mmCIF file of C-alpha atoms in Angstrom:
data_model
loop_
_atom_site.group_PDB
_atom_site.id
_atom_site.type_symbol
_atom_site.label_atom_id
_atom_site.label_comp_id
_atom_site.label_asym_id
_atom_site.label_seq_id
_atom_site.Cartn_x
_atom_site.Cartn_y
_atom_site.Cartn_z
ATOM 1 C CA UNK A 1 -43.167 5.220 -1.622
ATOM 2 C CA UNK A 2 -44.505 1.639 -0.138
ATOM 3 C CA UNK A 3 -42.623 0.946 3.020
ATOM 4 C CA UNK A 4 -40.442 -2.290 2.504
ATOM 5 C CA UNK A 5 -42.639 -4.088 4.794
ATOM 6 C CA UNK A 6 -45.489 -3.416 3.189
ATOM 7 C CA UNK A 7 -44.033 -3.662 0.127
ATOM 8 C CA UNK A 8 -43.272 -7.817 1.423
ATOM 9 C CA UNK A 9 -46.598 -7.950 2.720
ATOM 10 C CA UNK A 10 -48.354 -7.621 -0.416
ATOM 11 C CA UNK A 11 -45.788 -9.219 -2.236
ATOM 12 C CA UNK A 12 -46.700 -12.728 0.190
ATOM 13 C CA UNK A 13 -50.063 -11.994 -0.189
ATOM 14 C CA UNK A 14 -50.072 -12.119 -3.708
ATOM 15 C CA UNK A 15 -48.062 -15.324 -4.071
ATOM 16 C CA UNK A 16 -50.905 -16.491 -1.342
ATOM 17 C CA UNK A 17 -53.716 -16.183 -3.603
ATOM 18 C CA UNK A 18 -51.656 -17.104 -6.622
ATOM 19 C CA UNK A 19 -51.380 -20.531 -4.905
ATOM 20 C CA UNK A 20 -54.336 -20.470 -3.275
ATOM 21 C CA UNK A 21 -57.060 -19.709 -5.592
ATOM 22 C CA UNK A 22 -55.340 -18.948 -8.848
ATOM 23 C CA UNK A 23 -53.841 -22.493 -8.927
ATOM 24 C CA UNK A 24 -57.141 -23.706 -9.421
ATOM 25 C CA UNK A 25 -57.007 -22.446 -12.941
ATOM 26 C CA UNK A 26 -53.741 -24.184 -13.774
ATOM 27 C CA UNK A 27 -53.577 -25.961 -17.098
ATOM 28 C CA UNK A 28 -53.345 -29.662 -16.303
ATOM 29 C CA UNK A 29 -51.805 -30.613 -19.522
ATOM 30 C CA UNK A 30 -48.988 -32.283 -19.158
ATOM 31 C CA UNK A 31 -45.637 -29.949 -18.831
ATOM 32 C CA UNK A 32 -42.929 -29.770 -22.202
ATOM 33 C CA UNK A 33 -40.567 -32.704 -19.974
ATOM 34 C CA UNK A 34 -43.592 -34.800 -19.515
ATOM 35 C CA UNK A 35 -45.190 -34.546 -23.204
ATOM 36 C CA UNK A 36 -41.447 -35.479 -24.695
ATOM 37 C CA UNK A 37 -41.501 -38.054 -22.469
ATOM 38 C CA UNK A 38 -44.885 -39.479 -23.899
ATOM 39 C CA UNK A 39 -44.047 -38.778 -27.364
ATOM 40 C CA UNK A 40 -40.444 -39.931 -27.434
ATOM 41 C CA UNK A 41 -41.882 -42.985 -25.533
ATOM 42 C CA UNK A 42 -39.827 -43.029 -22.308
ATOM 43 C CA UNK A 43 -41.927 -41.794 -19.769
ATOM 44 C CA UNK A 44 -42.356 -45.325 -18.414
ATOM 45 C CA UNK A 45 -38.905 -45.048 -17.429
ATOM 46 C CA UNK A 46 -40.094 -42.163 -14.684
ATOM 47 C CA UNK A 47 -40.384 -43.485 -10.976
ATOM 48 C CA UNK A 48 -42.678 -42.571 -8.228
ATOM 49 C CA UNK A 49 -40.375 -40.105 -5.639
ATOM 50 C CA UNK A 50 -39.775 -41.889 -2.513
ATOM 51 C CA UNK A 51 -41.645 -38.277 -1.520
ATOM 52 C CA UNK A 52 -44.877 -39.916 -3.182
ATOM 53 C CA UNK A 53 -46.432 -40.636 0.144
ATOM 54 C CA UNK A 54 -46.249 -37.317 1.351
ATOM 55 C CA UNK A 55 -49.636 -35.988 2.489
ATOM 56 C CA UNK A 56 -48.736 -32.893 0.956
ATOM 57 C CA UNK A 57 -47.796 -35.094 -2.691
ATOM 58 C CA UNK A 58 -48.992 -34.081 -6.098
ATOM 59 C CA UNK A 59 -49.883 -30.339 -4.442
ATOM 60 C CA UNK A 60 -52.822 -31.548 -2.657
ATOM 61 C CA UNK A 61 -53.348 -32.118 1.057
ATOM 62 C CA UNK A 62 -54.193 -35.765 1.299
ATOM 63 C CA UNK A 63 -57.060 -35.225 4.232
ATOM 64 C CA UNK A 64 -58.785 -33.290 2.391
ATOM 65 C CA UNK A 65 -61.197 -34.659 -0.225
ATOM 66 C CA UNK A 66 -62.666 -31.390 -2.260
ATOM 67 C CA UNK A 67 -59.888 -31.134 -4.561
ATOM 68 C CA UNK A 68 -60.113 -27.091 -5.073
ATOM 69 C CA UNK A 69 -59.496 -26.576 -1.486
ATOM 70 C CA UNK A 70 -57.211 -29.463 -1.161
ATOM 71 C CA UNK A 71 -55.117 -27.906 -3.839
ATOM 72 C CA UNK A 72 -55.737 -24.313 -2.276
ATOM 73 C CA UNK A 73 -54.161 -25.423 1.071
ATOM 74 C CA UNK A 74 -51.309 -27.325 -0.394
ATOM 75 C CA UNK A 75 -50.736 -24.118 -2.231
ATOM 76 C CA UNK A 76 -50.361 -21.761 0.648
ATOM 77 C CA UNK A 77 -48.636 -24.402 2.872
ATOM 78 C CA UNK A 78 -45.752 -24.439 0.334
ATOM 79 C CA UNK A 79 -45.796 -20.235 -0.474
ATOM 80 C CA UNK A 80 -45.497 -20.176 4.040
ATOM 81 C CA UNK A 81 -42.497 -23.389 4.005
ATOM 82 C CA UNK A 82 -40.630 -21.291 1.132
ATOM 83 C CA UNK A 83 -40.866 -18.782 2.711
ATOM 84 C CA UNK A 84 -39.418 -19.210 5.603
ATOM 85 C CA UNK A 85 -37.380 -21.373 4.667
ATOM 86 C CA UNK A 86 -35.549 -18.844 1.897
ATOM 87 C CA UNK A 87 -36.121 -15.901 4.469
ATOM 88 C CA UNK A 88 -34.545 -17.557 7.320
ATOM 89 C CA UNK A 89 -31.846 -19.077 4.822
ATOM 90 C CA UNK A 90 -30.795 -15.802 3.443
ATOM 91 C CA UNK A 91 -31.134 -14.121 6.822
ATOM 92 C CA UNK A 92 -28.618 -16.477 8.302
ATOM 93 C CA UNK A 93 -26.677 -15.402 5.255
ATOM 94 C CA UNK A 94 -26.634 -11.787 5.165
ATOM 95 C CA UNK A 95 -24.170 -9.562 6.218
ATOM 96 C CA UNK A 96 -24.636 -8.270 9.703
ATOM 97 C CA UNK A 97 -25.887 -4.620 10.331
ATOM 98 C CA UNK A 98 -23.246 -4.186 12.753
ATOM 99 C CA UNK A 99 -20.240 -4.938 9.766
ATOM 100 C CA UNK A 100 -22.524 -2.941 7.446
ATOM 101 C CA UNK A 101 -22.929 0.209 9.692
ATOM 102 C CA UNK A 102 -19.666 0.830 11.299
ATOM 103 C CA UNK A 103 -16.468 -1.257 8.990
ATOM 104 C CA UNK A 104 -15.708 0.291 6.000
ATOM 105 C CA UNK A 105 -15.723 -1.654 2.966
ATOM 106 C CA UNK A 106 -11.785 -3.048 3.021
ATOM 107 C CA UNK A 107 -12.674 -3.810 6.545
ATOM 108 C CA UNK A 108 -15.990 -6.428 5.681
ATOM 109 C CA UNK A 109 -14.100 -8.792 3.967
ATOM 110 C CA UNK A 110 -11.418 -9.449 6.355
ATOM 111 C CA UNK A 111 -12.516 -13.438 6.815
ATOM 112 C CA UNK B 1 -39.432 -28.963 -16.294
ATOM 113 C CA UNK B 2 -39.107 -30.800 -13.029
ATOM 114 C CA UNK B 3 -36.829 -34.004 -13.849
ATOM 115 C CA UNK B 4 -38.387 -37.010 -12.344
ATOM 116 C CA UNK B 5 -36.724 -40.064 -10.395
ATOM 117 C CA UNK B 6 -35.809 -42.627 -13.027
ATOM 118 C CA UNK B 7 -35.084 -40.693 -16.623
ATOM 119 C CA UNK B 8 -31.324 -40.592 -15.281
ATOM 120 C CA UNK B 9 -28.956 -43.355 -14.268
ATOM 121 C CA UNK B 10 -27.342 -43.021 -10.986
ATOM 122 C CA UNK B 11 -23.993 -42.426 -11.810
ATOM 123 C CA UNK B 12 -25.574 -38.628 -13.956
ATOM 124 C CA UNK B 13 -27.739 -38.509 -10.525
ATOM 125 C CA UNK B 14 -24.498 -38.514 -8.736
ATOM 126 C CA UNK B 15 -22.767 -36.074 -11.259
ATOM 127 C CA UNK B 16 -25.324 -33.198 -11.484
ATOM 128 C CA UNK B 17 -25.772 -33.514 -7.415
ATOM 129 C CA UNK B 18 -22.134 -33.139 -6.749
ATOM 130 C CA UNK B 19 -22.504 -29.955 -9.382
ATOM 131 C CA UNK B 20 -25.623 -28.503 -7.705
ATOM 132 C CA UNK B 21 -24.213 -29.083 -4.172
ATOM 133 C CA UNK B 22 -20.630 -26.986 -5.564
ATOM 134 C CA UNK B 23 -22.881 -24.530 -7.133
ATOM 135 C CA UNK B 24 -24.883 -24.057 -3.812
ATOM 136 C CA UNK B 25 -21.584 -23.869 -1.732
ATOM 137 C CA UNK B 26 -20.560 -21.287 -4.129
ATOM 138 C CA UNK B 27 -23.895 -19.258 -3.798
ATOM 139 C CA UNK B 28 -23.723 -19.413 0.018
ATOM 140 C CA UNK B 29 -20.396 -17.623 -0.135
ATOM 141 C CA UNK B 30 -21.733 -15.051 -3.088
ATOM 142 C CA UNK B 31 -24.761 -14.078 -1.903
ATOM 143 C CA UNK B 32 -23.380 -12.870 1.498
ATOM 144 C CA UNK B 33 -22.238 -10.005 -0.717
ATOM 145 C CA UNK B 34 -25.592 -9.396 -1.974
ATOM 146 C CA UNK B 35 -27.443 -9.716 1.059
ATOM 147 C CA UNK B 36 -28.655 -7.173 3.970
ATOM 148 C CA UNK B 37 -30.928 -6.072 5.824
ATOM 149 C CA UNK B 38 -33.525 -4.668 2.930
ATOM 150 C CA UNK B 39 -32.683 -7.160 0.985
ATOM 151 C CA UNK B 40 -32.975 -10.759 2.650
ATOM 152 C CA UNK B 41 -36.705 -10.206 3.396
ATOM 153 C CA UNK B 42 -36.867 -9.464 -0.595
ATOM 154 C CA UNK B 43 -35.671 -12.720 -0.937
ATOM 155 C CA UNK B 44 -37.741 -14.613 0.834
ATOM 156 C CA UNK B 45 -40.457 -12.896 -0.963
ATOM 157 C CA UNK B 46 -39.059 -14.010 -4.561
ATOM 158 C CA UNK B 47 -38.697 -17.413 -3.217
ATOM 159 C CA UNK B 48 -42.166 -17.633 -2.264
ATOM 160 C CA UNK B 49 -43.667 -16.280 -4.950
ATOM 161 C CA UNK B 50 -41.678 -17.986 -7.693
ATOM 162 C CA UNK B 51 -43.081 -21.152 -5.592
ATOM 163 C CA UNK B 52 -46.399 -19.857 -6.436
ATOM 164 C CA UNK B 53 -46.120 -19.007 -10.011
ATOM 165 C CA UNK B 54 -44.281 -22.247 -10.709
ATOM 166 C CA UNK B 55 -47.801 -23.792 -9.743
ATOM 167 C CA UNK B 56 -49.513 -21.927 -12.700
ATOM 168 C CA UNK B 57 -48.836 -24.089 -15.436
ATOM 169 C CA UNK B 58 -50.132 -21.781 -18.702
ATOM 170 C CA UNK B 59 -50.926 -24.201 -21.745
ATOM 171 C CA UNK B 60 -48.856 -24.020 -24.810
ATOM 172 C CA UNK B 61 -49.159 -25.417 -28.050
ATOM 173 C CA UNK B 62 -49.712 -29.315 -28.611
ATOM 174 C CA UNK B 63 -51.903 -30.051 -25.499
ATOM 175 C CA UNK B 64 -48.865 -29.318 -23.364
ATOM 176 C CA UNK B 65 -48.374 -26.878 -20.616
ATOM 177 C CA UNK B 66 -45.558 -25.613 -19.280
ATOM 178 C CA UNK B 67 -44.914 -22.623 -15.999
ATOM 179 C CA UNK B 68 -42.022 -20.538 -15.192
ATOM 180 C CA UNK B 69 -38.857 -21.306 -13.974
ATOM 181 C CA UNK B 70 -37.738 -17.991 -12.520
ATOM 182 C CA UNK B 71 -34.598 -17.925 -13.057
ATOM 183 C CA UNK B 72 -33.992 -15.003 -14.680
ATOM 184 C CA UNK B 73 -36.253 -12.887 -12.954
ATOM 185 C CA UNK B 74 -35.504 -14.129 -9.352
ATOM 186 C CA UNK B 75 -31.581 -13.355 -10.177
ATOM 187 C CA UNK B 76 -32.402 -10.036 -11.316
ATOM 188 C CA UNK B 77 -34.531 -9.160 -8.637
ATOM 189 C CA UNK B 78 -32.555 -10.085 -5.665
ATOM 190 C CA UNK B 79 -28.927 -10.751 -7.459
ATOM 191 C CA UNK B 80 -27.436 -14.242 -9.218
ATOM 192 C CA UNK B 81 -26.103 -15.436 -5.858
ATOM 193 C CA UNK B 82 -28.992 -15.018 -3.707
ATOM 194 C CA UNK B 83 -31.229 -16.563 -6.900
ATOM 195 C CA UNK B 84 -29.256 -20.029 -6.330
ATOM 196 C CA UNK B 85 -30.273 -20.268 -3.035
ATOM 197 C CA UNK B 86 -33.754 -19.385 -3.537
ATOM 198 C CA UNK B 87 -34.455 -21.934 -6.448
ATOM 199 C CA UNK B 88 -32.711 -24.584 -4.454
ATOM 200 C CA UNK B 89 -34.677 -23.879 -1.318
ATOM 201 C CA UNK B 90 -37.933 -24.439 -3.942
ATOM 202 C CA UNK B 91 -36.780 -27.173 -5.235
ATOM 203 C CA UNK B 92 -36.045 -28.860 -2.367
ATOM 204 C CA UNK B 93 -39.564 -27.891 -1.053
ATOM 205 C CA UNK B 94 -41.400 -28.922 -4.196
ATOM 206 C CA UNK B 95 -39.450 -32.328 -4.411
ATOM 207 C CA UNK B 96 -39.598 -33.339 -0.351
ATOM 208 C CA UNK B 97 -43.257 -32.316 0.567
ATOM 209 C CA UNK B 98 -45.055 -32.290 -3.113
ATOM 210 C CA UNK B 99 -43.301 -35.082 -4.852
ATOM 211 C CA UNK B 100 -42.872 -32.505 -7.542
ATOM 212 C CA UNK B 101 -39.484 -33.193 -9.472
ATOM 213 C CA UNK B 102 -37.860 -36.730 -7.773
ATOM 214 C CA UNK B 103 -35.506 -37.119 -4.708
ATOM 215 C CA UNK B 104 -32.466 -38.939 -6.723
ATOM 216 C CA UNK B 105 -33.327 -36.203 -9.333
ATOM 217 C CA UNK B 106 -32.776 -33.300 -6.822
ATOM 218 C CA UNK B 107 -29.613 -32.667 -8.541
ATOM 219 C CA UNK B 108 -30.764 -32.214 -11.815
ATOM 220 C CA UNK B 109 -33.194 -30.375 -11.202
ATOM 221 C CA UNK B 110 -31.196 -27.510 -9.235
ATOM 222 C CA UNK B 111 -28.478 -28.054 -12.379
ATOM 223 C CA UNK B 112 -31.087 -27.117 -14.964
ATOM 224 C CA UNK B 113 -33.396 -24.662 -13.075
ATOM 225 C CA UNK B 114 -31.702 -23.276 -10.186
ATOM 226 C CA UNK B 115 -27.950 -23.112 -11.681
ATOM 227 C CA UNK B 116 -28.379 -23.111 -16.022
ATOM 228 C CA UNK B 117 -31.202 -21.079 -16.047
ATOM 229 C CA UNK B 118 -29.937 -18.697 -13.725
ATOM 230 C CA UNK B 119 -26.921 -18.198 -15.698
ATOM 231 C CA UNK B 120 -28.139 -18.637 -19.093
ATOM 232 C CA UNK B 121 -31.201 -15.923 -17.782
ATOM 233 C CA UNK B 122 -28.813 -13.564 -16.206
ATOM 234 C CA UNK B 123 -26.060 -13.953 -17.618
ATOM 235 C CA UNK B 124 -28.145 -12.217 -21.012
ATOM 236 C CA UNK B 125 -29.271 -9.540 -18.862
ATOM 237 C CA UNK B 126 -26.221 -8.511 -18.151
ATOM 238 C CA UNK B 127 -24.709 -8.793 -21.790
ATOM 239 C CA UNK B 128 -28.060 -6.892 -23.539
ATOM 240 C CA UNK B 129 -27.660 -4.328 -20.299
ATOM 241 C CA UNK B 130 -24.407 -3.156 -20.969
ATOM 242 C CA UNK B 131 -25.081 -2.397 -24.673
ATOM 243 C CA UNK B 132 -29.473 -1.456 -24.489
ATOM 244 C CA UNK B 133 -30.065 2.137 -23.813
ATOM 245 C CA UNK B 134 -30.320 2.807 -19.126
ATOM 246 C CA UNK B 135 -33.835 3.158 -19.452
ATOM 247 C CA UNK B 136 -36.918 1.100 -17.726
ATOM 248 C CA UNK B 137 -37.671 -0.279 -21.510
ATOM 249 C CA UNK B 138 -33.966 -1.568 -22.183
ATOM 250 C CA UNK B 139 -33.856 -3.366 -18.679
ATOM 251 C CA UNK B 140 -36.995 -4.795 -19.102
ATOM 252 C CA UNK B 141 -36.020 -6.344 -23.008
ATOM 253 C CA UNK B 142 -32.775 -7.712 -21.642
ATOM 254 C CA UNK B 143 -34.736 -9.711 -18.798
ATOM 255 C CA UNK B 144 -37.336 -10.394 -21.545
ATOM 256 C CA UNK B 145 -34.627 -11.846 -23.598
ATOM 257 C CA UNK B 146 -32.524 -13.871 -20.566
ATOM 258 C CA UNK B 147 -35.929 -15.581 -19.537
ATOM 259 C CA UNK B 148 -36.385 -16.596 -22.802
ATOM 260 C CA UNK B 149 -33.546 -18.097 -23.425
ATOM 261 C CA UNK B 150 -32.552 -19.565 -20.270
ATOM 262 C CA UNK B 151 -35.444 -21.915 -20.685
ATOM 263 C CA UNK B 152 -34.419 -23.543 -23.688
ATOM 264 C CA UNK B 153 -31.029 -23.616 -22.621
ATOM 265 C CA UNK B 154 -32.525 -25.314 -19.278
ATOM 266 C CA UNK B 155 -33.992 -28.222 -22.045
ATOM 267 C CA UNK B 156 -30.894 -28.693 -23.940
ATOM 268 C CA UNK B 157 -28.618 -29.331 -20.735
ATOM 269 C CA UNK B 158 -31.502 -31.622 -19.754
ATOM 270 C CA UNK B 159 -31.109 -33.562 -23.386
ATOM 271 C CA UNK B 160 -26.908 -33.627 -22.993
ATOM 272 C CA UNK B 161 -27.580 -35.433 -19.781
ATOM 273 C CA UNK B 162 -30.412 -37.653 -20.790
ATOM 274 C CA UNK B 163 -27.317 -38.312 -24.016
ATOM 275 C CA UNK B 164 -25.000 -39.039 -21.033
ATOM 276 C CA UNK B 165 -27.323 -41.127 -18.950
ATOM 277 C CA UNK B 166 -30.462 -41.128 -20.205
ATOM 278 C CA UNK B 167 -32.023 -44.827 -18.825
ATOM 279 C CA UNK B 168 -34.430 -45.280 -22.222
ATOM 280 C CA UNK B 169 -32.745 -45.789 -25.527
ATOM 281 C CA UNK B 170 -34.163 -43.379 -27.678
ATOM 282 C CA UNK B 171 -32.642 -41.437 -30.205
ATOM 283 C CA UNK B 172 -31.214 -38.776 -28.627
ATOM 284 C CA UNK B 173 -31.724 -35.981 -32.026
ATOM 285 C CA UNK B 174 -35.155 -36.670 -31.787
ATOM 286 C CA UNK B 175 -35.348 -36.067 -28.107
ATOM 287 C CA UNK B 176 -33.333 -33.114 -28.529
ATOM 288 C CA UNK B 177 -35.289 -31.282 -31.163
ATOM 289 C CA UNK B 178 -39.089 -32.081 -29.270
ATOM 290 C CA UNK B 179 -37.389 -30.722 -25.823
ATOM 291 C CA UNK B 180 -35.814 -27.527 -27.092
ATOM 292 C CA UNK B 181 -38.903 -26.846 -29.458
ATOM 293 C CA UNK B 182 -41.720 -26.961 -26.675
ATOM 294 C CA UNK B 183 -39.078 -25.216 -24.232
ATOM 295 C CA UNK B 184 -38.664 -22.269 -26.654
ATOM 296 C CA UNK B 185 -42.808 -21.480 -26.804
ATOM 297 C CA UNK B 186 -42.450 -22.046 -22.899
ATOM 298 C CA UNK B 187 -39.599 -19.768 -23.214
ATOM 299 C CA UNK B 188 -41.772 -17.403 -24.171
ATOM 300 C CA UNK B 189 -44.812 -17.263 -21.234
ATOM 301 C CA UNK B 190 -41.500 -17.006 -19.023
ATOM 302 C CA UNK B 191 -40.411 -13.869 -21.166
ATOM 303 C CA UNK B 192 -44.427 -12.680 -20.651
ATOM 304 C CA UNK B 193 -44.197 -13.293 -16.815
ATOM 305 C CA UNK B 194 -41.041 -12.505 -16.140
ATOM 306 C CA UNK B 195 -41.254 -8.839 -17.849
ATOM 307 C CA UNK B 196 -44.974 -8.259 -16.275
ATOM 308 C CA UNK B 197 -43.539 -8.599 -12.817
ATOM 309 C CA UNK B 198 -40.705 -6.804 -13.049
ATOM 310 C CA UNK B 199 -42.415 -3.912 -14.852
ATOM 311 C CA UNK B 200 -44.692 -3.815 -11.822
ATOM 312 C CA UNK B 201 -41.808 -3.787 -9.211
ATOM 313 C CA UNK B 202 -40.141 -1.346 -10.819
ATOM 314 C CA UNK B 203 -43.070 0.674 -10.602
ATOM 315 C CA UNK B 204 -43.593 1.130 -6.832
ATOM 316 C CA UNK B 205 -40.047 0.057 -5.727
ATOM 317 C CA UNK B 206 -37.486 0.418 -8.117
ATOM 318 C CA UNK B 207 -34.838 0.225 -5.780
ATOM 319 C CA UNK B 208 -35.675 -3.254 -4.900
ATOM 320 C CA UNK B 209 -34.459 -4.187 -7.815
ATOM 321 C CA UNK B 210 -31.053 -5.434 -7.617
ATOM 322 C CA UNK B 211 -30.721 -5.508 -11.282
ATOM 323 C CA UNK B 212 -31.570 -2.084 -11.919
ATOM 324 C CA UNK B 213 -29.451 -0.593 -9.981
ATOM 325 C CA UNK B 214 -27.825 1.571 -12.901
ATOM 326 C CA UNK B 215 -31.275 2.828 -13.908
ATOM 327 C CA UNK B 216 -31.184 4.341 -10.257
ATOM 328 C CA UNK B 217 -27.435 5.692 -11.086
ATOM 329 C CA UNK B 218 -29.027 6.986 -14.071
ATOM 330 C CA UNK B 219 -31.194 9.462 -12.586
ATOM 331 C CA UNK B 220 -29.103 9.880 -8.974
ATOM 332 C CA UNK B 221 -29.279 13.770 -10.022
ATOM 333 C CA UNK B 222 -32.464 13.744 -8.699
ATOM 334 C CA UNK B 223 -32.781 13.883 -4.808
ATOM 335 C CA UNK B 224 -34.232 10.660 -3.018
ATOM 336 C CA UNK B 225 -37.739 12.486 -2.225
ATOM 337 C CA UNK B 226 -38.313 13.390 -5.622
ATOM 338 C CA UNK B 227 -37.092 10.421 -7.171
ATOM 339 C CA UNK B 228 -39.715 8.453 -4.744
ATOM 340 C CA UNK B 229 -42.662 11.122 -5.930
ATOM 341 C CA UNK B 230 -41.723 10.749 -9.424
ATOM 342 C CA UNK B 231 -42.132 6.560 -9.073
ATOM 343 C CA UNK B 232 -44.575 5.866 -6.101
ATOM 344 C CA UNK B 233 -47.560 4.037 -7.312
ATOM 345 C CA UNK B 234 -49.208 3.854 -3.733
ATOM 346 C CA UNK B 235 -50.637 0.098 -3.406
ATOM 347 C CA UNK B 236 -51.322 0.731 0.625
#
């Protein structure tokens, strides 16, 4: 059986490329929110994010001018921040080994 | 179906925040239950990758595209608590550093994506579980089902608030029937991703999957070893 690590490993690497390369490939249509929007005539009611300005806005990195890897790096930038972000968040969250190993179950609830 | 800044007034803004930020309160306390050692790595992973997907837009009919929402499939995968947390944490990403879904529209956004379609998506699971036979195919039609319906159920909480606070005057039916019409052929690539990746999970980890957890009860007779023989598909 695949070790968990490696398991996670692959996993990451996967989304990598998905955002990375297979991005790329994305249809640019506009998305079903965006076409009602059009259609129902009140997209012009949308606002730029105050996040607009980000050099990372509109998944491309703004230093960059080739658009494929512009969009590549902005891709793998965000798979990394979520990441780590979600990891460390449900890290933080988890219940520790030590309550897990040694209380029994009545015990691990007792705040 | 990432809600832009404007579409909403400020006082919905305000309301679907103060829901997502109770929802998110309540997930921190859930998913502690759901969470260890094995599994908090897992969801990092899901997060990541629903980040990812969620940048593959797949065209649908109409010149309009649409990509998953993961709801379904992250819940099942790491557990319903644990899936709030990891669709808020992509939100937030997407909205803060790609301008992807607005800031004032934060709220909404985790509302629709990160707390209806998580409990529209698993919420079907769980129902179609309890009654579909304990067997790899059953599991994988009840997530089918819950990712395709938690999408249009996403678009018609989207069209009740655009009804409660929607900034444009347009007729609301019309709105209504265009939203949950595209959502429901979007609905299905979600059904189509969702079902592909958790077929392939299942295959070399099974037990990773939170949501299967009564296939694994299913066929405890067999002794760990041979139940990892009889599902390894060795990706080393």
């Amino acid at each position: 059986m695949t070790r968990t690590r490696t398991f996670v490993l692959i996993g990451v690497l996967v989304a990598l490329v998905i955002a990375g390369v297979g991005s790329w490939y994305a249809s640019s249509a506009p998305d079903g929110l965006e076409a009602t929007a059009e259609e129902q005539g009140f997209a012009s009611t949308a606002r730029d994010s105050a996040a607009a300005d980000s050099p990372l806005a509109d998944y491309a990195v703004a230093a960059i001018g080739d658009d494929r890897l512009s969009g590549g790096l902005a891709g793998v930038i965000g798979v990394l921040l979520v990441l780590a972000l979600a990891g460390g968040l449900t890290l933080l969250v988890r219940r520790r080994p030590t309550e897990d190993a040694t209380a029994p179950p009545a015990d691990a609830r007792q705040h | 179906m990432h809600v832009p800044d404007g579409f909403l007034d400020a006082t919905t803004s305000t309301g679907t925040a103060v829901v997502a930020a109770a929802g998110v309160a309540l997930a921190l306390r859930g998913a502690r239950r759901e969470l260890d050692e094995r599994t908090a790595p897992m969801a990092g992973l899901t997060a990541a990758f629903v980040f990812a997907v969620q940048m593959m837009n797949f065209p649908v009919a109409f010149g309009t595209s649409g990509h998953l929402m993961g709801g379904a499939l992250t819940a099942i995968l790491v557990g319903p608590w644990t899936a709030v947390l990891c669709l808020t944490v992509v939100l937030m990403v997407q909205a803060l550093v790609f301008a992807d879904g607005g800031l004032t529209a934060l709220g909404t956004n985790v509302t629709l994506i990160g707390l209806v379609a998580i409990a529209v998506g698993y919420g079907v699971f769980r129902a179609l579980r309890a009654v579909l036979p304990a067997t790899r195919t059953g599991l994988l039609t009840s997530a089918g089902v819950g990712a395709f319906l938690s999408v249009p159920a996403a678009a018609l909480v989207f069209v009740l608030l655009f009804g409660l606070g929607g900034v444009a005057d347009v007729a609301l039916g019309s709105v209504g029937i265009a939203m949950v019409g595209v959502h429901l052929l979007i609905g299905l690539g979600e059904a189509v991703i969702t079902v592909a990746v958790l077929g392939a999970v299942l295959r070399v980890r099974p037990d990773l999957v939170r949501g299967a957890r009564h296939l694994r009860r299913a066929s405890a007779l067999a002794p760990r070893p041979s139940l990892a023989g009889a599902t390894a598909v060795d990706v080393r």
